[in-house]
mmCIF file of N, CA, C and O in Angstrom:
data_model
loop_
_atom_site.group_PDB
_atom_site.id
_atom_site.type_symbol
_atom_site.label_atom_id
_atom_site.label_comp_id
_atom_site.label_asym_id
_atom_site.label_seq_id
_atom_site.Cartn_x
_atom_site.Cartn_y
_atom_site.Cartn_z
ATOM 1 N N SER T 1 7.233 17.552 -11.581
ATOM 2 C CA SER T 1 8.402 18.309 -11.927
ATOM 3 C C SER T 1 8.117 19.799 -11.732
ATOM 4 O O SER T 1 7.219 20.358 -12.381
ATOM 5 N N VAL T 2 8.872 20.418 -10.885
ATOM 6 C CA VAL T 2 8.716 21.847 -10.626
ATOM 7 C C VAL T 2 8.963 22.643 -11.906
ATOM 8 O O VAL T 2 8.238 23.599 -12.203
ATOM 9 N N ALA T 3 9.952 22.253 -12.667
ATOM 10 C CA ALA T 3 10.259 22.965 -13.908
ATOM 11 C C ALA T 3 9.082 22.907 -14.881
ATOM 12 O O ALA T 3 8.759 23.908 -15.537
ATOM 13 N N VAL T 4 8.427 21.779 -14.982
ATOM 14 C CA VAL T 4 7.280 21.635 -15.879
ATOM 15 C C VAL T 4 6.113 22.499 -15.395
ATOM 16 O O VAL T 4 5.463 23.177 -16.183
ATOM 17 N N ILE T 5 5.861 22.488 -14.089
ATOM 18 C CA ILE T 5 4.781 23.311 -13.541
ATOM 19 C C ILE T 5 5.039 24.786 -13.834
ATOM 20 O O ILE T 5 4.147 25.507 -14.282
ATOM 21 N N LYS T 6 6.250 25.237 -13.600
ATOM 22 C CA LYS T 6 6.585 26.643 -13.859
ATOM 23 C C LYS T 6 6.429 26.979 -15.342
ATOM 24 O O LYS T 6 5.912 28.041 -15.694
ATOM 25 N N ARG T 7 6.872 26.084 -16.198
ATOM 26 C CA ARG T 7 6.761 26.325 -17.641
ATOM 27 C C ARG T 7 5.299 26.421 -18.059
ATOM 28 O O ARG T 7 4.924 27.307 -18.832
ATOM 29 N N LEU T 8 4.463 25.518 -17.553
ATOM 30 C CA LEU T 8 3.041 25.563 -17.887
ATOM 31 C C LEU T 8 2.392 26.851 -17.390
ATOM 32 O O LEU T 8 1.596 27.468 -18.104
ATOM 33 N N GLN T 9 2.724 27.261 -16.184
ATOM 34 C CA GLN T 9 2.162 28.494 -15.647
ATOM 35 C C GLN T 9 2.590 29.707 -16.462
ATOM 36 O O GLN T 9 1.822 30.655 -16.604
ATOM 37 N N ASN T 10 3.784 29.677 -17.001
ATOM 38 C CA ASN T 10 4.283 30.795 -17.796
ATOM 39 C C ASN T 10 3.724 30.806 -19.220
ATOM 40 O O ASN T 10 3.825 31.814 -19.912
ATOM 41 N N MET T 11 3.140 29.709 -19.655
ATOM 42 C CA MET T 11 2.625 29.619 -21.018
ATOM 43 C C MET T 11 1.311 30.374 -21.207
ATOM 44 O O MET T 11 1.007 30.807 -22.315
ATOM 45 N N SER T 12 0.528 30.495 -20.130
ATOM 46 C CA SER T 12 -0.782 31.106 -20.287
ATOM 47 C C SER T 12 -1.245 31.729 -18.976
ATOM 48 O O SER T 12 -1.029 31.162 -17.903
ATOM 49 N N ASN T 13 -1.918 32.858 -19.085
ATOM 50 C CA ASN T 13 -2.467 33.469 -17.888
ATOM 51 C C ASN T 13 -3.785 32.807 -17.489
ATOM 52 O O ASN T 13 -4.396 33.179 -16.505
ATOM 53 N N LYS T 14 -4.251 31.838 -18.257
ATOM 54 C CA LYS T 14 -5.460 31.082 -17.934
ATOM 55 C C LYS T 14 -5.191 30.021 -16.873
ATOM 56 O O LYS T 14 -6.107 29.528 -16.246
ATOM 57 N N ILE T 15 -3.937 29.646 -16.710
ATOM 58 C CA ILE T 15 -3.573 28.661 -15.687
ATOM 59 C C ILE T 15 -3.450 29.396 -14.366
ATOM 60 O O ILE T 15 -2.671 30.330 -14.222
ATOM 61 N N GLN T 16 -4.256 28.966 -13.414
ATOM 62 C CA GLN T 16 -4.304 29.658 -12.134
ATOM 63 C C GLN T 16 -4.246 28.623 -11.013
ATOM 64 O O GLN T 16 -5.113 27.781 -10.893
ATOM 65 N N GLY T 17 -3.232 28.687 -10.206
ATOM 66 C CA GLY T 17 -3.121 27.799 -9.063
ATOM 67 C C GLY T 17 -2.777 26.371 -9.436
ATOM 68 O O GLY T 17 -2.579 26.022 -10.595
ATOM 69 N N LEU T 18 -2.720 25.555 -8.399
ATOM 70 C CA LEU T 18 -2.379 24.147 -8.551
ATOM 71 C C LEU T 18 -3.341 23.287 -7.749
ATOM 72 O O LEU T 18 -3.819 23.709 -6.698
ATOM 73 N N MET T 19 -3.596 22.082 -8.215
ATOM 74 C CA MET T 19 -4.281 21.092 -7.411
ATOM 75 C C MET T 19 -3.266 19.988 -7.145
ATOM 76 O O MET T 19 -2.663 19.454 -8.080
ATOM 77 N N THR T 20 -3.061 19.679 -5.877
ATOM 78 C CA THR T 20 -2.011 18.744 -5.492
ATOM 79 C C THR T 20 -2.594 17.476 -4.886
ATOM 80 O O THR T 20 -3.783 17.399 -4.580
ATOM 81 N N TYR T 21 -1.729 16.519 -4.701
ATOM 82 C CA TYR T 21 -2.136 15.220 -4.168
ATOM 83 C C TYR T 21 -2.228 15.216 -2.644
ATOM 84 O O TYR T 21 -3.125 14.631 -2.075
ATOM 85 N N SER T 22 -1.273 15.865 -1.994
ATOM 86 C CA SER T 22 -1.217 15.765 -0.531
ATOM 87 C C SER T 22 -0.865 17.103 0.104
ATOM 88 O O SER T 22 -0.362 18.015 -0.557
ATOM 89 N N LEU T 23 -1.113 17.183 1.388
ATOM 90 C CA LEU T 23 -0.773 18.398 2.127
ATOM 91 C C LEU T 23 0.737 18.607 2.173
ATOM 92 O O LEU T 23 1.212 19.726 2.011
ATOM 93 N N LEU T 24 1.493 17.540 2.360
ATOM 94 C CA LEU T 24 2.957 17.681 2.381
ATOM 95 C C LEU T 24 3.477 18.228 1.060
ATOM 96 O O LEU T 24 4.344 19.102 1.029
ATOM 97 N N GLU T 25 2.957 17.711 -0.046
ATOM 98 C CA GLU T 25 3.356 18.210 -1.360
ATOM 99 C C GLU T 25 3.004 19.691 -1.491
ATOM 100 O O GLU T 25 3.797 20.483 -1.993
ATOM 101 N N SER T 26 1.828 20.062 -1.010
ATOM 102 C CA SER T 26 1.375 21.443 -1.096
ATOM 103 C C SER T 26 2.282 22.380 -0.305
ATOM 104 O O SER T 26 2.649 23.451 -0.792
ATOM 105 N N MET T 27 2.641 21.987 0.903
ATOM 106 C CA MET T 27 3.521 22.823 1.722
ATOM 107 C C MET T 27 4.893 22.954 1.081
ATOM 108 O O MET T 27 5.521 24.010 1.114
ATOM 109 N N TRP T 28 5.375 21.888 0.468
ATOM 110 C CA TRP T 28 6.663 21.921 -0.218
ATOM 111 C C TRP T 28 6.610 22.879 -1.409
ATOM 112 O O TRP T 28 7.492 23.730 -1.582
ATOM 113 N N LEU T 29 5.540 22.763 -2.221
ATOM 114 C CA LEU T 29 5.413 23.649 -3.382
ATOM 115 C C LEU T 29 5.276 25.102 -2.946
ATOM 116 O O LEU T 29 5.842 25.996 -3.566
ATOM 117 N N ARG T 30 4.539 25.348 -1.866
ATOM 118 C CA ARG T 30 4.424 26.711 -1.351
ATOM 119 C C ARG T 30 5.803 27.241 -0.944
ATOM 120 O O ARG T 30 6.126 28.399 -1.184
ATOM 121 N N SER T 31 6.631 26.378 -0.351
ATOM 122 C CA SER T 31 7.975 26.805 0.062
ATOM 123 C C SER T 31 8.840 27.187 -1.138
ATOM 124 O O SER T 31 9.814 27.913 -0.990
ATOM 125 N N LEU T 32 8.447 26.716 -2.323
ATOM 126 C CA LEU T 32 9.162 27.056 -3.555
ATOM 127 C C LEU T 32 8.565 28.276 -4.246
ATOM 128 O O LEU T 32 8.993 28.650 -5.335
ATOM 129 N N GLY T 33 7.549 28.870 -3.633
ATOM 130 C CA GLY T 33 6.974 30.090 -4.169
ATOM 131 C C GLY T 33 5.646 29.949 -4.888
ATOM 132 O O GLY T 33 5.095 30.934 -5.375
ATOM 133 N N PHE T 34 5.116 28.743 -4.991
ATOM 134 C CA PHE T 34 3.829 28.562 -5.653
ATOM 135 C C PHE T 34 2.716 29.077 -4.754
ATOM 136 O O PHE T 34 2.813 29.041 -3.531
ATOM 137 N N LYS T 35 1.647 29.542 -5.395
ATOM 138 C CA LYS T 35 0.519 30.128 -4.677
ATOM 139 C C LYS T 35 -0.783 29.502 -5.157
ATOM 140 O O LYS T 35 -0.818 28.867 -6.202
ATOM 141 N N ASP T 36 -1.841 29.729 -4.396
ATOM 142 C CA ASP T 36 -3.183 29.283 -4.769
ATOM 143 C C ASP T 36 -3.203 27.772 -5.006
ATOM 144 O O ASP T 36 -3.422 27.294 -6.115
ATOM 145 N N ILE T 37 -2.985 27.030 -3.941
ATOM 146 C CA ILE T 37 -2.857 25.577 -4.008
ATOM 147 C C ILE T 37 -4.074 24.921 -3.357
ATOM 148 O O ILE T 37 -4.439 25.250 -2.235
ATOM 149 N N LEU T 38 -4.684 23.988 -4.071
ATOM 150 C CA LEU T 38 -5.796 23.195 -3.548
ATOM 151 C C LEU T 38 -5.319 21.770 -3.349
ATOM 152 O O LEU T 38 -4.861 21.126 -4.291
ATOM 153 N N VAL T 39 -5.432 21.274 -2.116
ATOM 154 C CA VAL T 39 -5.082 19.877 -1.836
ATOM 155 C C VAL T 39 -6.255 19.030 -2.314
ATOM 156 O O VAL T 39 -7.375 19.172 -1.824
ATOM 157 N N GLY T 40 -6.023 18.149 -3.258
ATOM 158 C CA GLY T 40 -7.094 17.398 -3.908
ATOM 159 C C GLY T 40 -7.759 16.326 -3.071
ATOM 160 O O GLY T 40 -8.854 15.888 -3.392
ATOM 161 N N TYR T 41 -7.110 15.911 -1.999
ATOM 162 C CA TYR T 41 -7.662 14.842 -1.165
ATOM 163 C C TYR T 41 -7.681 15.287 0.287
ATOM 164 O O TYR T 41 -6.765 15.968 0.742
ATOM 165 N N PRO T 42 -8.703 14.889 1.028
ATOM 166 C CA PRO T 42 -8.759 15.254 2.451
ATOM 167 C C PRO T 42 -7.538 14.749 3.219
ATOM 168 O O PRO T 42 -6.992 13.688 2.916
ATOM 169 N N THR T 43 -7.124 15.539 4.193
ATOM 170 C CA THR T 43 -5.972 15.210 5.028
ATOM 171 C C THR T 43 -6.455 14.819 6.414
ATOM 172 O O THR T 43 -7.177 15.584 7.042
ATOM 173 N N ILE T 44 -6.034 13.638 6.872
ATOM 174 C CA ILE T 44 -6.430 13.206 8.213
ATOM 175 C C ILE T 44 -5.236 13.031 9.138
ATOM 176 O O ILE T 44 -5.404 12.699 10.296
ATOM 177 N N ASP T 45 -4.048 13.297 8.632
ATOM 178 C CA ASP T 45 -2.838 13.166 9.438
ATOM 179 C C ASP T 45 -2.717 14.364 10.378
ATOM 180 O O ASP T 45 -2.466 15.485 9.937
ATOM 181 N N GLU T 46 -2.912 14.130 11.659
ATOM 182 C CA GLU T 46 -2.915 15.226 12.632
ATOM 183 C C GLU T 46 -1.567 15.937 12.714
ATOM 184 O O GLU T 46 -1.520 17.162 12.872
ATOM 185 N N LYS T 47 -0.470 15.206 12.584
ATOM 186 C CA LYS T 47 0.863 15.821 12.631
ATOM 187 C C LYS T 47 1.041 16.788 11.459
ATOM 188 O O LYS T 47 1.542 17.898 11.637
ATOM 189 N N GLU T 48 0.627 16.379 10.263
ATOM 190 C CA GLU T 48 0.710 17.255 9.094
ATOM 191 C C GLU T 48 -0.174 18.491 9.275
ATOM 192 O O GLU T 48 0.232 19.609 8.948
ATOM 193 N N LEU T 49 -1.374 18.283 9.792
ATOM 194 C CA LEU T 49 -2.284 19.409 10.000
ATOM 195 C C LEU T 49 -1.721 20.402 11.007
ATOM 196 O O LEU T 49 -1.826 21.615 10.802
ATOM 197 N N LEU T 50 -1.106 19.905 12.069
ATOM 198 C CA LEU T 50 -0.525 20.814 13.060
ATOM 199 C C LEU T 50 0.618 21.626 12.472
ATOM 200 O O LEU T 50 0.776 22.804 12.792
ATOM 201 N N GLU T 51 1.401 21.021 11.609
ATOM 202 C CA GLU T 51 2.476 21.762 10.937
ATOM 203 C C GLU T 51 1.876 22.797 9.979
ATOM 204 O O GLU T 51 2.324 23.940 9.925
ATOM 205 N N PHE T 52 0.852 22.401 9.250
ATOM 206 C CA PHE T 52 0.204 23.272 8.277
ATOM 207 C C PHE T 52 -0.421 24.508 8.920
ATOM 208 O O PHE T 52 -0.269 25.616 8.408
ATOM 209 N N VAL T 53 -1.125 24.336 10.024
ATOM 210 C CA VAL T 53 -1.854 25.466 10.603
ATOM 211 C C VAL T 53 -0.939 26.539 11.184
ATOM 212 O O VAL T 53 -1.402 27.644 11.461
ATOM 213 N N LYS T 54 0.339 26.245 11.311
ATOM 214 C CA LYS T 54 1.282 27.289 11.716
ATOM 215 C C LYS T 54 1.335 28.389 10.654
ATOM 216 O O LYS T 54 1.578 29.548 10.973
ATOM 217 N N ASP T 55 1.138 27.999 9.386
ATOM 218 C CA ASP T 55 1.079 28.947 8.273
ATOM 219 C C ASP T 55 0.169 28.365 7.195
ATOM 220 O O ASP T 55 0.631 27.655 6.299
ATOM 221 N N PRO T 56 -1.126 28.633 7.277
ATOM 222 C CA PRO T 56 -2.056 28.059 6.303
ATOM 223 C C PRO T 56 -2.201 28.868 5.001
ATOM 224 O O PRO T 56 -3.037 28.542 4.167
ATOM 225 N N SER T 57 -1.365 29.880 4.830
ATOM 226 C CA SER T 57 -1.514 30.744 3.657
ATOM 227 C C SER T 57 -1.315 29.976 2.352
ATOM 228 O O SER T 57 -0.539 29.028 2.272
ATOM 229 N N GLU T 58 -2.056 30.426 1.339
ATOM 230 C CA GLU T 58 -1.942 29.957 -0.044
ATOM 231 C C GLU T 58 -2.434 28.528 -0.287
ATOM 232 O O GLU T 58 -2.347 28.036 -1.404
ATOM 233 N N ILE T 59 -2.921 27.833 0.746
ATOM 234 C CA ILE T 59 -3.344 26.441 0.592
ATOM 235 C C ILE T 59 -4.788 26.296 1.054
ATOM 236 O O ILE T 59 -5.162 26.779 2.123
ATOM 237 N N THR T 60 -5.589 25.614 0.238
ATOM 238 C CA THR T 60 -6.967 25.292 0.580
ATOM 239 C C THR T 60 -7.073 23.783 0.743
ATOM 240 O O THR T 60 -6.597 23.025 -0.108
ATOM 241 N N LEU T 61 -7.695 23.369 1.846
ATOM 242 C CA LEU T 61 -7.850 21.940 2.124
ATOM 243 C C LEU T 61 -9.191 21.426 1.614
ATOM 244 O O LEU T 61 -10.216 22.087 1.744
ATOM 245 N N MET T 62 -9.193 20.234 1.077
ATOM 246 C CA MET T 62 -10.411 19.562 0.642
ATOM 247 C C MET T 62 -10.964 18.783 1.831
ATOM 248 O O MET T 62 -10.198 18.173 2.589
ATOM 249 N N VAL T 63 -12.273 18.822 1.995
ATOM 250 C CA VAL T 63 -12.926 18.017 3.031
ATOM 251 C C VAL T 63 -14.102 17.277 2.408
ATOM 252 O O VAL T 63 -14.693 17.740 1.434
ATOM 253 N N ASP T 64 -14.409 16.122 2.963
ATOM 254 C CA ASP T 64 -15.597 15.418 2.486
ATOM 255 C C ASP T 64 -16.375 14.746 3.616
ATOM 256 O O ASP T 64 -17.209 13.892 3.377
ATOM 257 N N SER T 65 -16.061 15.165 4.845
ATOM 258 C CA SER T 65 -16.838 14.644 5.964
ATOM 259 C C SER T 65 -16.716 15.583 7.161
ATOM 260 O O SER T 65 -15.805 16.412 7.236
ATOM 261 N N GLU T 66 -17.618 15.411 8.081
ATOM 262 C CA GLU T 66 -17.582 16.200 9.307
ATOM 263 C C GLU T 66 -16.312 15.901 10.103
ATOM 264 O O GLU T 66 -15.751 16.786 10.746
ATOM 265 N N LYS T 67 -15.832 14.672 10.033
ATOM 266 C CA LYS T 67 -14.603 14.285 10.742
ATOM 267 C C LYS T 67 -13.412 15.132 10.274
ATOM 268 O O LYS T 67 -12.596 15.571 11.080
ATOM 269 N N HIS T 68 -13.323 15.357 8.970
ATOM 270 C CA HIS T 68 -12.226 16.188 8.451
ATOM 271 C C HIS T 68 -12.315 17.598 9.006
ATOM 272 O O HIS T 68 -11.311 18.186 9.392
ATOM 273 N N LEU T 69 -13.522 18.139 9.028
ATOM 274 C CA LEU T 69 -13.705 19.486 9.576
ATOM 275 C C LEU T 69 -13.300 19.548 11.041
ATOM 276 O O LEU T 69 -12.668 20.509 11.481
ATOM 277 N N GLU T 70 -13.640 18.525 11.792
ATOM 278 C CA GLU T 70 -13.287 18.483 13.217
ATOM 279 C C GLU T 70 -11.783 18.438 13.413
ATOM 280 O O GLU T 70 -11.239 19.122 14.293
ATOM 281 N N LEU T 71 -11.076 17.644 12.608
ATOM 282 C CA LEU T 71 -9.617 17.555 12.714
ATOM 283 C C LEU T 71 -8.960 18.894 12.381
ATOM 284 O O LEU T 71 -8.041 19.335 13.072
ATOM 285 N N ILE T 72 -9.438 19.545 11.329
ATOM 286 C CA ILE T 72 -8.880 20.832 10.923
ATOM 287 C C ILE T 72 -9.158 21.879 11.991
ATOM 288 O O ILE T 72 -8.271 22.647 12.373
ATOM 289 N N GLU T 73 -10.376 21.905 12.477
ATOM 290 C CA GLU T 73 -10.737 22.882 13.500
ATOM 291 C C GLU T 73 -9.909 22.695 14.771
ATOM 292 O O GLU T 73 -9.437 23.664 15.359
ATOM 293 N N ALA T 74 -9.699 21.451 15.180
ATOM 294 C CA ALA T 74 -8.901 21.182 16.381
ATOM 295 C C ALA T 74 -7.470 21.679 16.202
ATOM 296 O O ALA T 74 -6.896 22.292 17.113
ATOM 297 N N ALA T 75 -6.894 21.436 15.035
ATOM 298 C CA ALA T 75 -5.524 21.884 14.783
ATOM 299 C C ALA T 75 -5.454 23.410 14.711
ATOM 300 O O ALA T 75 -4.569 24.027 15.318
ATOM 301 N N ALA T 76 -6.382 24.023 13.988
ATOM 302 C CA ALA T 76 -6.368 25.476 13.817
ATOM 303 C C ALA T 76 -6.570 26.199 15.147
ATOM 304 O O ALA T 76 -5.978 27.251 15.384
ATOM 305 N N THR T 77 -7.371 25.623 16.010
ATOM 306 C CA THR T 77 -7.636 26.235 17.313
ATOM 307 C C THR T 77 -6.364 26.324 18.148
ATOM 308 O O THR T 77 -6.159 27.304 18.871
ATOM 309 N N LYS T 78 -5.491 25.336 18.030
ATOM 310 C CA LYS T 78 -4.241 25.334 18.790
ATOM 311 C C LYS T 78 -3.346 26.515 18.441
ATOM 312 O O LYS T 78 -2.568 26.975 19.260
ATOM 313 N N PHE T 79 -3.443 26.999 17.201
ATOM 314 C CA PHE T 79 -2.600 28.108 16.745
ATOM 315 C C PHE T 79 -3.413 29.357 16.433
ATOM 316 O O PHE T 79 -2.879 30.298 15.862
ATOM 317 N N ASN T 80 -4.690 29.319 16.761
ATOM 318 C CA ASN T 80 -5.576 30.461 16.553
ATOM 319 C C ASN T 80 -5.477 30.974 15.102
ATOM 320 O O ASN T 80 -5.284 32.159 14.855
ATOM 321 N N THR T 81 -5.590 30.056 14.164
ATOM 322 C CA THR T 81 -5.508 30.414 12.747
ATOM 323 C C THR T 81 -6.799 30.030 12.036
ATOM 324 O O THR T 81 -7.589 29.232 12.535
ATOM 325 N N GLN T 82 -6.976 30.584 10.854
ATOM 326 C CA GLN T 82 -8.105 30.231 10.000
ATOM 327 C C GLN T 82 -7.573 29.482 8.786
ATOM 328 O O GLN T 82 -6.517 29.821 8.253
ATOM 329 N N VAL T 83 -8.323 28.465 8.380
ATOM 330 C CA VAL T 83 -7.917 27.610 7.288
ATOM 331 C C VAL T 83 -8.955 27.689 6.174
ATOM 332 O O VAL T 83 -10.159 27.642 6.442
ATOM 333 N N ASN T 84 -8.501 27.809 4.948
ATOM 334 C CA ASN T 84 -9.421 27.776 3.793
ATOM 335 C C ASN T 84 -9.772 26.328 3.506
ATOM 336 O O ASN T 84 -8.890 25.465 3.418
ATOM 337 N N ILE T 85 -11.072 26.074 3.346
ATOM 338 C CA ILE T 85 -11.520 24.718 3.028
ATOM 339 C C ILE T 85 -12.418 24.726 1.799
ATOM 340 O O ILE T 85 -13.040 25.716 1.474
ATOM 341 N N CYS T 86 -12.467 23.582 1.149
ATOM 342 C CA CYS T 86 -13.322 23.394 -0.026
ATOM 343 C C CYS T 86 -14.132 22.141 0.221
ATOM 344 O O CYS T 86 -13.615 21.117 0.582
#
């Protein structure tokens, strides 16, 4: 619930950023104005990654293998962008 997330963020300055389930969810939340988003699970969907690298701001991708890094690097290279990874 976007309303719940906003309310929680407004309750305390100790709450910083969001951890999300998927890249699509993260891009949607960013479109609503949320910042400092960590995608909690690695993304292997090349179509999603290509859409993401057009504007990788405010989102950090989780990786847990060399394959994930290769997919991200291939997508980012197409748009000459840099991606934050964890």
